[in-house]
Coordinates of C-alpha atoms in Angstrom, one line a residue:
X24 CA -32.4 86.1 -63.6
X25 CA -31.3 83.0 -62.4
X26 CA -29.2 79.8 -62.9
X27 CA -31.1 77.7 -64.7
X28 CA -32.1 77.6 -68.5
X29 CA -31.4 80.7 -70.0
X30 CA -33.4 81.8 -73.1
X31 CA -31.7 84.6 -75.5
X32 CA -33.7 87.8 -75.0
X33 CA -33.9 88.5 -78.5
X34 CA -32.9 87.6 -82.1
X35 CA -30.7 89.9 -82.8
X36 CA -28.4 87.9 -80.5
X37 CA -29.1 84.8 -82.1
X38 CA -28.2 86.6 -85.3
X39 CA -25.2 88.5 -83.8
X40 CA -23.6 86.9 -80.5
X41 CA -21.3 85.0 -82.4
X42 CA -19.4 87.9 -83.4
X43 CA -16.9 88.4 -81.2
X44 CA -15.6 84.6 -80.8
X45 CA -15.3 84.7 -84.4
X46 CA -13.4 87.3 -84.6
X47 CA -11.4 86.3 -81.6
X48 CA -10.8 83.3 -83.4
X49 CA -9.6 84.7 -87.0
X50 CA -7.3 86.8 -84.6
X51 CA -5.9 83.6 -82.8
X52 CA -5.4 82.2 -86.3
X53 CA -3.3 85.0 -88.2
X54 CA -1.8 85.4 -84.8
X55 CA -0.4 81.7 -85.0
X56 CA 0.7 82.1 -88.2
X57 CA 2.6 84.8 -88.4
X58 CA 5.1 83.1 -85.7
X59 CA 4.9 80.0 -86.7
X60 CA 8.8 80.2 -88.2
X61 CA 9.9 82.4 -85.6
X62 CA 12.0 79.8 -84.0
X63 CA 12.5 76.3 -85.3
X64 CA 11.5 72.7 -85.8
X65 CA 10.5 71.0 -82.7
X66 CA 12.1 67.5 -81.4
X67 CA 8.7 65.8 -81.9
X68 CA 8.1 67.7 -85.2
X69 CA 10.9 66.0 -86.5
X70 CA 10.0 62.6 -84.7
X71 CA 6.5 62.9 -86.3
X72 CA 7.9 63.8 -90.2
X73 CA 10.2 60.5 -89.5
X74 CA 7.2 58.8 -88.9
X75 CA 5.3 59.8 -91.8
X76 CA 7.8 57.9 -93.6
X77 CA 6.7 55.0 -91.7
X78 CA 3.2 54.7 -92.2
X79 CA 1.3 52.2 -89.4
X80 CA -1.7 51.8 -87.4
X81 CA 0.7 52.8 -84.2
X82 CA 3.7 53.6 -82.9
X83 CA 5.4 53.1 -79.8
X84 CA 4.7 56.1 -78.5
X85 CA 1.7 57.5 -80.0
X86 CA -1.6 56.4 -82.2
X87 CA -1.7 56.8 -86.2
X88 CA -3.8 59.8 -86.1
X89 CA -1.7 62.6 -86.1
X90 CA 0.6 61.2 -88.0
X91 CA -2.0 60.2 -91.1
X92 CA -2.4 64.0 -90.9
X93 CA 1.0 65.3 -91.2
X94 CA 1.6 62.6 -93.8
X95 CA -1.4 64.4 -95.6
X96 CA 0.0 68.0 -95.3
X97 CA 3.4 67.2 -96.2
X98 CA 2.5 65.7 -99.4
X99 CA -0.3 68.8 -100.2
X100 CA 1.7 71.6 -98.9
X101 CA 4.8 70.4 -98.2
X102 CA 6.9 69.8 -94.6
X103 CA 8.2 73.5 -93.7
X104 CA 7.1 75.1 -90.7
X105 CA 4.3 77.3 -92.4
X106 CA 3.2 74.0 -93.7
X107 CA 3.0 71.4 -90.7
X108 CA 1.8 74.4 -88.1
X109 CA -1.0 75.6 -90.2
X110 CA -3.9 72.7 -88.8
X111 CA -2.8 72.9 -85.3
X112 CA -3.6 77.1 -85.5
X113 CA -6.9 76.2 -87.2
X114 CA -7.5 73.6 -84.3
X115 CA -7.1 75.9 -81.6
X116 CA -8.8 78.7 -83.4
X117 CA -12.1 76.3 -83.9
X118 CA -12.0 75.4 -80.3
X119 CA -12.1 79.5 -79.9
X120 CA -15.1 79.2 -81.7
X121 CA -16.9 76.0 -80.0
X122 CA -15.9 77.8 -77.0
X123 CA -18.0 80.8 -77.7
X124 CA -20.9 77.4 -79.6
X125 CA -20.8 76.2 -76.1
X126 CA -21.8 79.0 -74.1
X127 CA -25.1 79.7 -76.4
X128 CA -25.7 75.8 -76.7
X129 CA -25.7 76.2 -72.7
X130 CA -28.5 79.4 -72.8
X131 CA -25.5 81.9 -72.5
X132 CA -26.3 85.5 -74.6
X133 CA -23.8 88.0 -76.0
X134 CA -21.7 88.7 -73.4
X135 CA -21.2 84.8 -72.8
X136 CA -20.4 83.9 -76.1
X137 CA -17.9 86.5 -76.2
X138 CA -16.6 86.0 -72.8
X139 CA -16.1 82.5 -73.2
X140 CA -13.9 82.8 -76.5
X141 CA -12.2 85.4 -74.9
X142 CA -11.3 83.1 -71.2
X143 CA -10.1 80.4 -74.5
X144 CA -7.9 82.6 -75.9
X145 CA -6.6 84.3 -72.9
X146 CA -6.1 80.6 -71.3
X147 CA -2.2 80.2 -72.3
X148 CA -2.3 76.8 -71.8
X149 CA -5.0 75.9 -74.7
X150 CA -3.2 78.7 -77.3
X151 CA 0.0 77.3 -76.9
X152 CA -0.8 74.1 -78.6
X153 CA -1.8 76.1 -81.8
X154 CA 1.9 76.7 -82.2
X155 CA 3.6 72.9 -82.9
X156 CA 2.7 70.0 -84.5
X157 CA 1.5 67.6 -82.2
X158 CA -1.0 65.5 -80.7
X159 CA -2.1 68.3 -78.5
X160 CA -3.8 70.7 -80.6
X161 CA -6.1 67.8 -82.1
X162 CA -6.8 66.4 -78.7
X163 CA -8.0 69.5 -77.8
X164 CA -10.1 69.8 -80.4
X165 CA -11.9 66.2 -80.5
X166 CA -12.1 67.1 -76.2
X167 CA -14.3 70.1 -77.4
X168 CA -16.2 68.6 -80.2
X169 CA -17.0 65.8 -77.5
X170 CA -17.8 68.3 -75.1
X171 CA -20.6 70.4 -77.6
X172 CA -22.2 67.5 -78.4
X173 CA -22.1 66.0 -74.6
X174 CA -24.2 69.3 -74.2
X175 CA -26.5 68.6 -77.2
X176 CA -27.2 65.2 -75.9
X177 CA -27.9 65.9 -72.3
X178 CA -29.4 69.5 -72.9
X179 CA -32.2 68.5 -75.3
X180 CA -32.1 65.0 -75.0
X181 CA -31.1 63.7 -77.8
X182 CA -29.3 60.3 -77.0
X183 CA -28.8 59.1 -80.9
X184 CA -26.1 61.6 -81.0
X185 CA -24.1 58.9 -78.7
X186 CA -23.1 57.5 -81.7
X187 CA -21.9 60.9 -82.8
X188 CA -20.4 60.8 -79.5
X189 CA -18.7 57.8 -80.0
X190 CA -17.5 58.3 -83.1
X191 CA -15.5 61.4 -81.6
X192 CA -14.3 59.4 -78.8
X193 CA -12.7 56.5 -81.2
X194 CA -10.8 59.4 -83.2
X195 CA -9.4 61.1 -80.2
X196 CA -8.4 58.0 -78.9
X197 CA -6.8 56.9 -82.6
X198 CA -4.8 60.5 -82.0
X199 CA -4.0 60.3 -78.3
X200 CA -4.9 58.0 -75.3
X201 CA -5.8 61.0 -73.2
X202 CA -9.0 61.1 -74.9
X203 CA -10.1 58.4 -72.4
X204 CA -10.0 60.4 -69.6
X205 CA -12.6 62.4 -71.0
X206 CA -14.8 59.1 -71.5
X207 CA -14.1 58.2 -67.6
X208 CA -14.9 61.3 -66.4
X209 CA -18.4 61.6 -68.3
X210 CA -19.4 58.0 -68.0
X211 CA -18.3 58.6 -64.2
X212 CA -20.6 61.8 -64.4
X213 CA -23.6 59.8 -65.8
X214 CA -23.4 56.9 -63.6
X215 CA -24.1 59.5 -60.8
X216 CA -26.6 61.2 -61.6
X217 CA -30.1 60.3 -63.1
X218 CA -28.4 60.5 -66.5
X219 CA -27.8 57.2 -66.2
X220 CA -30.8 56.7 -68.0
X221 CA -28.7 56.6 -71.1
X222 CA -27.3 52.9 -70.3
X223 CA -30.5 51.9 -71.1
X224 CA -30.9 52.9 -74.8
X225 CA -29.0 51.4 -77.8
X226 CA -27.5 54.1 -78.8
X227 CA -25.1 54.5 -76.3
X228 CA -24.2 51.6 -76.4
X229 CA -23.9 51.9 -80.2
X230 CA -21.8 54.8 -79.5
X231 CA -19.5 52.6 -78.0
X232 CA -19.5 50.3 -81.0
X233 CA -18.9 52.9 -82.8
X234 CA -15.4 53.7 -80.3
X235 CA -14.5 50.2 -80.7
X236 CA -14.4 49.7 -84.4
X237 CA -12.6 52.9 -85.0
X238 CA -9.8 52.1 -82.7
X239 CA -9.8 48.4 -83.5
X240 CA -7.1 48.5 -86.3
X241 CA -4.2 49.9 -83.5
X242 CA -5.5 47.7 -80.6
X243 CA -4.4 45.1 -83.3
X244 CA -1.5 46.4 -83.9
X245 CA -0.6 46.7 -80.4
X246 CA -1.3 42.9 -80.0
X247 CA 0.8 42.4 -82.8
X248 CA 4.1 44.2 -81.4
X249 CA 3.6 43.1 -78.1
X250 CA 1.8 46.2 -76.4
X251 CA 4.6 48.8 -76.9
X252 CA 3.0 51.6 -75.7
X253 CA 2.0 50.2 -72.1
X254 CA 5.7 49.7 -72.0
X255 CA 6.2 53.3 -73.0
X256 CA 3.7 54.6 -70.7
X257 CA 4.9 53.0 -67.9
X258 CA 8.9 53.8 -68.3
X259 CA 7.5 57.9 -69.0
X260 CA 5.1 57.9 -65.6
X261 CA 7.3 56.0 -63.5
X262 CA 10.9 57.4 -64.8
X263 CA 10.3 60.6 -67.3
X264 CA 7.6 62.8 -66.3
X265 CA 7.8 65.2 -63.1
X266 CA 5.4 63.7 -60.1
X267 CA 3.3 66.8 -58.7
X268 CA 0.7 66.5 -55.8
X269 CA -2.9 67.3 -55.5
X270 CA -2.2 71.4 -54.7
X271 CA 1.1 71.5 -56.9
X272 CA -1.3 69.9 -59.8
X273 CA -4.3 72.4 -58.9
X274 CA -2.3 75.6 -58.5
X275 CA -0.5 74.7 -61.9
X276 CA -3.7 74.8 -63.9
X277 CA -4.7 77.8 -62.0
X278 CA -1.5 79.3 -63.4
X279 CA -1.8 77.4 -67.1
X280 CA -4.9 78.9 -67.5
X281 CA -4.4 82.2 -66.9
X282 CA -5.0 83.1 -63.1
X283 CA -7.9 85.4 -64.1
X284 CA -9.8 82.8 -65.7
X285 CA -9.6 80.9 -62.6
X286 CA -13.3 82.1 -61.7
X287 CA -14.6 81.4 -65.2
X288 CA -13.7 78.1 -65.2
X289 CA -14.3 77.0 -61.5
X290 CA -17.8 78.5 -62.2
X291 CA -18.2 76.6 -65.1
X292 CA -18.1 73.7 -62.5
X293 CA -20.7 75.6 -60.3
X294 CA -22.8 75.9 -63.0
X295 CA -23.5 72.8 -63.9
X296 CA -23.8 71.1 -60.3
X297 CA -26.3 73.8 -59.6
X298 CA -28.4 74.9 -62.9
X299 CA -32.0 74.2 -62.8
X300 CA -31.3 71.9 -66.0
X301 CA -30.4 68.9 -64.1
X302 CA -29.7 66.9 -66.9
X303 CA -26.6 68.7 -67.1
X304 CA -25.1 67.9 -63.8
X305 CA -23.6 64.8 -65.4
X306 CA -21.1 67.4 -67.1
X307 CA -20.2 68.6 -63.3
X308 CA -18.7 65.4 -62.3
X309 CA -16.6 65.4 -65.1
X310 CA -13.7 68.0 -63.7
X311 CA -13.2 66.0 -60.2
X312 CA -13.5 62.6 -61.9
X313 CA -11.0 63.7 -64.9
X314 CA -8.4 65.5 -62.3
X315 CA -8.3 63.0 -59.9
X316 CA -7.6 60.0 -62.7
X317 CA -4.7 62.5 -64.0
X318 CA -3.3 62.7 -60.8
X319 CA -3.1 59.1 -60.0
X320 CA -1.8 58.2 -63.5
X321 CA 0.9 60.9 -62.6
X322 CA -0.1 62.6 -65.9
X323 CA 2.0 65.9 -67.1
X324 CA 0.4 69.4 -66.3
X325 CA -1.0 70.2 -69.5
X326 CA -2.5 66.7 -70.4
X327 CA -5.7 68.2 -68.5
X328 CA -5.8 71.4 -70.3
X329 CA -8.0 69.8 -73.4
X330 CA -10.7 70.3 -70.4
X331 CA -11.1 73.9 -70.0
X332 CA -13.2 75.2 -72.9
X333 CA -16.4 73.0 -71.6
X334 CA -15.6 74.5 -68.3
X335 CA -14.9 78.0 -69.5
X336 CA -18.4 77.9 -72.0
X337 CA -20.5 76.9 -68.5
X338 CA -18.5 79.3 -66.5
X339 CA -19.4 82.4 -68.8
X340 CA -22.7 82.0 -68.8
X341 CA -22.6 81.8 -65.1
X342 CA -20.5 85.2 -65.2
X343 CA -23.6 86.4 -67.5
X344 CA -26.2 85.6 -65.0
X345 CA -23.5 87.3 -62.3
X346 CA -22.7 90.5 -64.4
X347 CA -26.8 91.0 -64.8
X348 CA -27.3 90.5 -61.3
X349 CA -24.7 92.5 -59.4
X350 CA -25.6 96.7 -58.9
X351 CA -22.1 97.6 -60.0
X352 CA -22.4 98.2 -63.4
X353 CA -17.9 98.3 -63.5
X354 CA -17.5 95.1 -62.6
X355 CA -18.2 93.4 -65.6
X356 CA -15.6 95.9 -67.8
X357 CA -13.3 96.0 -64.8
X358 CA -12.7 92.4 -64.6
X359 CA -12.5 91.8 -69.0
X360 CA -10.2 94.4 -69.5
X361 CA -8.1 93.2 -66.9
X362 CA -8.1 89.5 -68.9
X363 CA -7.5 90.9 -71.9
X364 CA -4.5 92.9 -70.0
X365 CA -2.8 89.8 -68.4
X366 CA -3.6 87.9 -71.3
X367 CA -1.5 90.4 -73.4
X368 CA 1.2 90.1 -70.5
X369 CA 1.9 86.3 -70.8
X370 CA 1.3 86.5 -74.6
X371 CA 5.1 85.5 -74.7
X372 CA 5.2 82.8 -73.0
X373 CA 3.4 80.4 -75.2
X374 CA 3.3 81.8 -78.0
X375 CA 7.0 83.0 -79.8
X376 CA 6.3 87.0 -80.8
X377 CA 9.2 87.8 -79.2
X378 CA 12.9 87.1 -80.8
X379 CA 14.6 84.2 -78.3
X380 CA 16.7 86.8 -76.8
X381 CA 13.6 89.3 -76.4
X382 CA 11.9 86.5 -74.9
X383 CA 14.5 85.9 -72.4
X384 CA 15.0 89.5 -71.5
X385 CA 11.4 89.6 -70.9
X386 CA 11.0 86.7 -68.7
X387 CA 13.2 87.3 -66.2
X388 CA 11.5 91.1 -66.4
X389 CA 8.6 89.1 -65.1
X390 CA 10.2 86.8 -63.0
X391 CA 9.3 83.5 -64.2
X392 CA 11.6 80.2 -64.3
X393 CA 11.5 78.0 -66.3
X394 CA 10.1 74.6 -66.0
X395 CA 10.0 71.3 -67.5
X396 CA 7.1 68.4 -66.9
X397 CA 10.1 66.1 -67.8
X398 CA 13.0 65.1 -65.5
X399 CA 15.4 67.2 -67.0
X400 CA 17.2 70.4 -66.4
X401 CA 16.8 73.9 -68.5
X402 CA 18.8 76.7 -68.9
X403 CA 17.2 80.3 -70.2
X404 CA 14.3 78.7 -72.0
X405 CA 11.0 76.4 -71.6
X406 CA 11.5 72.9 -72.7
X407 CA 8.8 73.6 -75.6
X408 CA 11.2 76.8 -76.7
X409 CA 14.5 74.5 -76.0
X410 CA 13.5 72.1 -78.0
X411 CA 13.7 73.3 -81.2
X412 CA 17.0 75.6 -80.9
X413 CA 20.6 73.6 -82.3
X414 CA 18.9 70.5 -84.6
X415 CA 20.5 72.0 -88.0
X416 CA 24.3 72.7 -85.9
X417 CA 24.4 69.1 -84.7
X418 CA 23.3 67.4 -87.9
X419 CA 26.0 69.8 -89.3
X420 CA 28.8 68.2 -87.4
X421 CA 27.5 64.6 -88.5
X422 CA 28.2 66.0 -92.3
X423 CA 31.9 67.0 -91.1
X424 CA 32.7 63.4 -89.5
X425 CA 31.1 61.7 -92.9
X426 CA 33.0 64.1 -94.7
X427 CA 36.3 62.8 -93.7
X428 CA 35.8 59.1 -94.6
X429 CA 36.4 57.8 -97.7
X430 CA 33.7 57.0 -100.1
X431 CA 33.8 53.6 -100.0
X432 CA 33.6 54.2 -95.8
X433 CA 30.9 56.5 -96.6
X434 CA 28.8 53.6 -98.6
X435 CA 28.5 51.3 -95.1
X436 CA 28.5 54.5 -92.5
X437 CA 25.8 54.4 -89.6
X438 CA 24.9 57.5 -88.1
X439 CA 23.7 56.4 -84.4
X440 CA 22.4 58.7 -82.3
X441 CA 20.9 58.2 -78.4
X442 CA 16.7 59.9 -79.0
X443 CA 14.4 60.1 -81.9
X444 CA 14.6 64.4 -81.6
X445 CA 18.2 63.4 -82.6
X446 CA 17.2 60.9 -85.3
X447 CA 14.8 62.8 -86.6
X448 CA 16.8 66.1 -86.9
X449 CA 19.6 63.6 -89.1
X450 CA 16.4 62.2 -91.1
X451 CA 15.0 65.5 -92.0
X452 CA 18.3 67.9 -92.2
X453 CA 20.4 65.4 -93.3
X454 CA 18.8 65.1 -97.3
X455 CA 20.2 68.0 -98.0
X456 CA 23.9 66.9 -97.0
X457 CA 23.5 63.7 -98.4
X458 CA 23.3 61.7 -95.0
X459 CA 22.2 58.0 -94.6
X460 CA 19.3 57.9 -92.3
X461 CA 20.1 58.0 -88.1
X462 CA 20.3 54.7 -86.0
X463 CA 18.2 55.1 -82.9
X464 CA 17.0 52.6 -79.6
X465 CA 14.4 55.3 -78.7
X466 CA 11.0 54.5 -79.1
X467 CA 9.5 53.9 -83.1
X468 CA 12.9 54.2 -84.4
X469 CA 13.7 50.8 -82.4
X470 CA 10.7 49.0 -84.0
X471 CA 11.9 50.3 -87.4
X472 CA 15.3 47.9 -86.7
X473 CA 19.2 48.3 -87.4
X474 CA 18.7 48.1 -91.4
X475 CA 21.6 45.8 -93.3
X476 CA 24.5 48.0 -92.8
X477 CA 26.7 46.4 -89.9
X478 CA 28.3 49.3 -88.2
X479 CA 31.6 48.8 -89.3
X480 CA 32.1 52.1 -90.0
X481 CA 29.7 54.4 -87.8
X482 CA 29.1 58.0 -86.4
X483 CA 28.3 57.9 -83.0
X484 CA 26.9 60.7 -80.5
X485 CA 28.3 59.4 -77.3
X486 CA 25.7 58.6 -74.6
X487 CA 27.7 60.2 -71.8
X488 CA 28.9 64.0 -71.2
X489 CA 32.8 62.8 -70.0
X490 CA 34.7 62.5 -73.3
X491 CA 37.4 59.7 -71.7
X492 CA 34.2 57.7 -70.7
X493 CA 32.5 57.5 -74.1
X494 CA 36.6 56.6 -75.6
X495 CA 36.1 54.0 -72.9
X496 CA 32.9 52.7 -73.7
X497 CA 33.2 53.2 -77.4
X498 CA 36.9 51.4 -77.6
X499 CA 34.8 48.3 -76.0
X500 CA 33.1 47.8 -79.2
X501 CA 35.5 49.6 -82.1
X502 CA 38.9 48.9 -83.0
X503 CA 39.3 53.1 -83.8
X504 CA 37.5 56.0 -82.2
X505 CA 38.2 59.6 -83.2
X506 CA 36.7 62.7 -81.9
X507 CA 35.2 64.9 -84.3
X508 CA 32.9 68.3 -82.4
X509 CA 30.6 69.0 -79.6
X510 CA 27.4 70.2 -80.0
X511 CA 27.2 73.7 -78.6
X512 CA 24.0 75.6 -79.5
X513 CA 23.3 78.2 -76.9
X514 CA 19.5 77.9 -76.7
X515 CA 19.1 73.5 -76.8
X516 CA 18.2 71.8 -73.9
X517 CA 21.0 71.1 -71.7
X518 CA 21.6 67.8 -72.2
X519 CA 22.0 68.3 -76.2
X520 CA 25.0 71.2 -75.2
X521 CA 28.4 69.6 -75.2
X522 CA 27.5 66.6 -76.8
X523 CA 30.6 64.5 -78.6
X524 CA 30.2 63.1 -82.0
X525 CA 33.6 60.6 -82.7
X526 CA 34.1 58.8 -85.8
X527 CA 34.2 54.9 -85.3
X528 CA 35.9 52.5 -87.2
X529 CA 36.1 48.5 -86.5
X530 CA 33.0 46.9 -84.6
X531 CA 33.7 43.9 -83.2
X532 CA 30.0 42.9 -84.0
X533 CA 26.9 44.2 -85.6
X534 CA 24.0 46.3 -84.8
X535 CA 21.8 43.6 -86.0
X536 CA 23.5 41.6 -83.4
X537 CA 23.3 44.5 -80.8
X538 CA 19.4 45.5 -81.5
X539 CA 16.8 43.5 -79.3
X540 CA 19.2 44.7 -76.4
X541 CA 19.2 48.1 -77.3
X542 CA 15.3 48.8 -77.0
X543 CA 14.8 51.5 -75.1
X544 CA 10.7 52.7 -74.9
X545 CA 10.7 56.2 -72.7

């Protein structure tokens, strides 16, 4: 046996290979759902259902994609947490499944297939999307889709599926930018190697028509507003997201991934530098070129995650050809019941089985800390945990401020708050108090302007955690300032503990005069 092209022995395995990936993936699936209200909404949950009351072709902060979808599932299924979760599980369970696709499109047998949906689900770092509504879990997808048929096109030579190709590319760049890295790396990959044969037909090049008129609407858009979301970017890698070097990168995906997947995936990259099938060395250059643009764009940890399942389908194949090779018959149980073992270990930490406190207990039983890929301090949880604990208790002490002003107060009250996690918890919580809808600076909710009430009257979360210096800075603008409550949920991200909400009476302007210096894209 060797490392090149790899026929299946028989067709029984054709028949039944795919077994085990689909059940790994129906497992993954009932898995997610069973959680999926085990804690709360998330702050970009709640951004996102805000913004599905704003239907564009782009937002500051993120393409139209995602949010044409959750603007289709509210109004099918409705907006609770069953509801919105439901297509980011099914995401992750089909890349599970294109995983395990992969690996026989690649020559891979049995024990490939199932080994590579098993290194997917066992990779923390892919599963966890499958648990929030986000971009995440449908990059990941279109990242894998793109990856199959990169295979398909290469493999077997088949370059009229670059329109396919291309038609992938422009929807995962219409749901998030990341998508582009993808399209570096492989381009990168081609121009390297023979494979650059492909320039010269049409249909790559229609392919990239194809990218082009997809995406065309929000590159209009973008013109239109002025290129919001280079601002964006630029404010969130310069100021917002944690700056990690090459080994602090590398060693993080080591870890994301599941630290006995390591070898999987890294011979995934083996595999295709070296198999005999040189037109699918392309697909080797693709890791290096992809990690080293992330790295310079000082990208978050898990924005190169969407990677793995190409490099886990080649690397399982390459474990197949290892496993047949090697005398000792134990190594090839040895080493998957171990990955099913550690796999069941860190099960907690991306996905919520356990009750917060559990989860807490358990944590510091193994000794982790935990971290943020944002500039900002936590307490006992994750940032992706934190963030959707005390939403419902601050939007709470809003209702008991409004409650206290009169109703003709009441008729031209602002409720201003500092980020769009905050807006959007007042947007979504607030209908059933009878709130107005939240003021907000941050991001799409600056676009989406002051509205026509002044700010006579207003609820304000201060911006500082000093009570005397928010009287200070809130006397410089209102005649009256009272305070009302903190927030104080246990489990919130730090800087949404202790929070002071005053009632404000008085302005000695407006909002609408305020606004264009208020803008603040992060």
């Amino acid at each position: 046996m060797n490392s090149g092209k790899r026929h299946l022995p028989d067709n029984r395995i054709l028949r039944h290979g795919m077994t085990l990936p689909v059940i790994l993936a129906i497992f993954l699936l009932a898995l997610l759902v069973i959680v999926h209200d085990r804690y709360g909404y998330f702050r970009d949950e709640l951004y996102y259902i805000a913004c599905t009351d704003h239907l564009s072709w782009g937002y500051v902060d993120l393409p139209p994609l995602s949010i044409g979808i959750l603007w289709v599932v509210r109004h099918l299924l409705g907006d609770s947490l069953q509801a919105i979760r439901f297509l980011p599980s099914v995401a992750v369970a089909v890349v599970v499944l294109l995983t395990g696709l992969m690996a026989r499109r690649l020559g891979g047998g049995r024990l490939a297939q199932g080994l590579a949906a098993l290194s997917a689900v066992a990779a923390h770092g892919l599963i966890g999307h499958g648990t929030l509504f986000t971009m995440n879990p449908f990059d990941l997808l279109f990242w894998t889709l793109a990856g199959y048929v990169s295979i398909v096109i290469l493999k077997e030579n088949r370059p009229k599926l670059w329109i396919l190709f291309g038609v992938l590319a422009g929807l995962g760049l219409l749901n998030k930018y990341s998508m582009g890295f993808l399209c570096v790396g492989l381009f990168g990959g081609l121009l390297l190697t023979p494979e650059r044969k492909h320039f010269a037909t049409r249909w790559f090049w229609l392919g990239i028509l194809a990218t082009v008129i997809i995406v065309l609407p929000h590159v209009l858009w973008q013109i239109a507003y002025g290129f919001p979301s280079l601002e964006f970017m630029r404010n969130a890698s310069q100021y917002k997201n944690v700056s990690l070097g090459v080994v602090d990168f590398l060693f993080g995906q080591i870890k994301t991934m599941n630290f006995l997947n390591a070898p999987i995936w890294i011979g995934g990259i083996y595999f295709f530098f070296v198999n005999r099938d040189r037109h699918l060395r392309s697909l080797g250059y693709v890791y290096p070129i992809v990690f080293v643009v992330m790295i310079l764009s000082n990208a978050k940890l898990y924005y190169l995650s969407v990677i793995y399942p190409l490099f886990l389908a080649g690397g399982a194949v390459q474990a197949e050809i290892f496993f047949h090779r090697v005398r000792w018959t134990w190594v090839q149980p040895v080493y998957t019941s171990l990955l099913v073992l550690l796999t069941l270990v860190v099960l907690p930490l991306p996905v919520p089985v356990l009750p917060v406190d559990a989860f807490i207990r358990y944590e510091k039983f193994l000794g982790q800390t935990p971290h943020a890929d944002e500039h900002s301090s936590l307490n006992e949880l994750p940032q992706y945990y934190a963030d959707q604990f005390g939403w419902e208790d601050m939007v709470a002490i809003f209702d008991t401020a409004y409650r206290r002003l009169t109703p003709q107060e009441q008729a031209e009250c602002v409720l201003y708050v500092r980020n769009y996690g905050e807006a959007g918890a007042i947007d979504f919580f607030g209908k059933k108090y009878g709130l107005p809808g939240a003021l907000c600076p941050h991001n799409s909710y600056w676009l989406w302007g002051p509205g026509e009430r002044t700010g006579n009257i207003a609820v304000i979360l201060g911006g500082a955690p000093d009570r005397e210096a928010n009287f200070r800075d809130l006397r410089g603008r209102y005649r009256y300032v009272e305070y009302v409550d903190s927030t104080h949920s246990r489990y919130a991200m730090p800087f949404e503990i202790g929070r002071q909400i005053f009632i404000c009476k008085g302005m000695n302007t407006t909002f609408q005069k305020l606004w264009p210096g208020e803008r603040f894209y992060y």
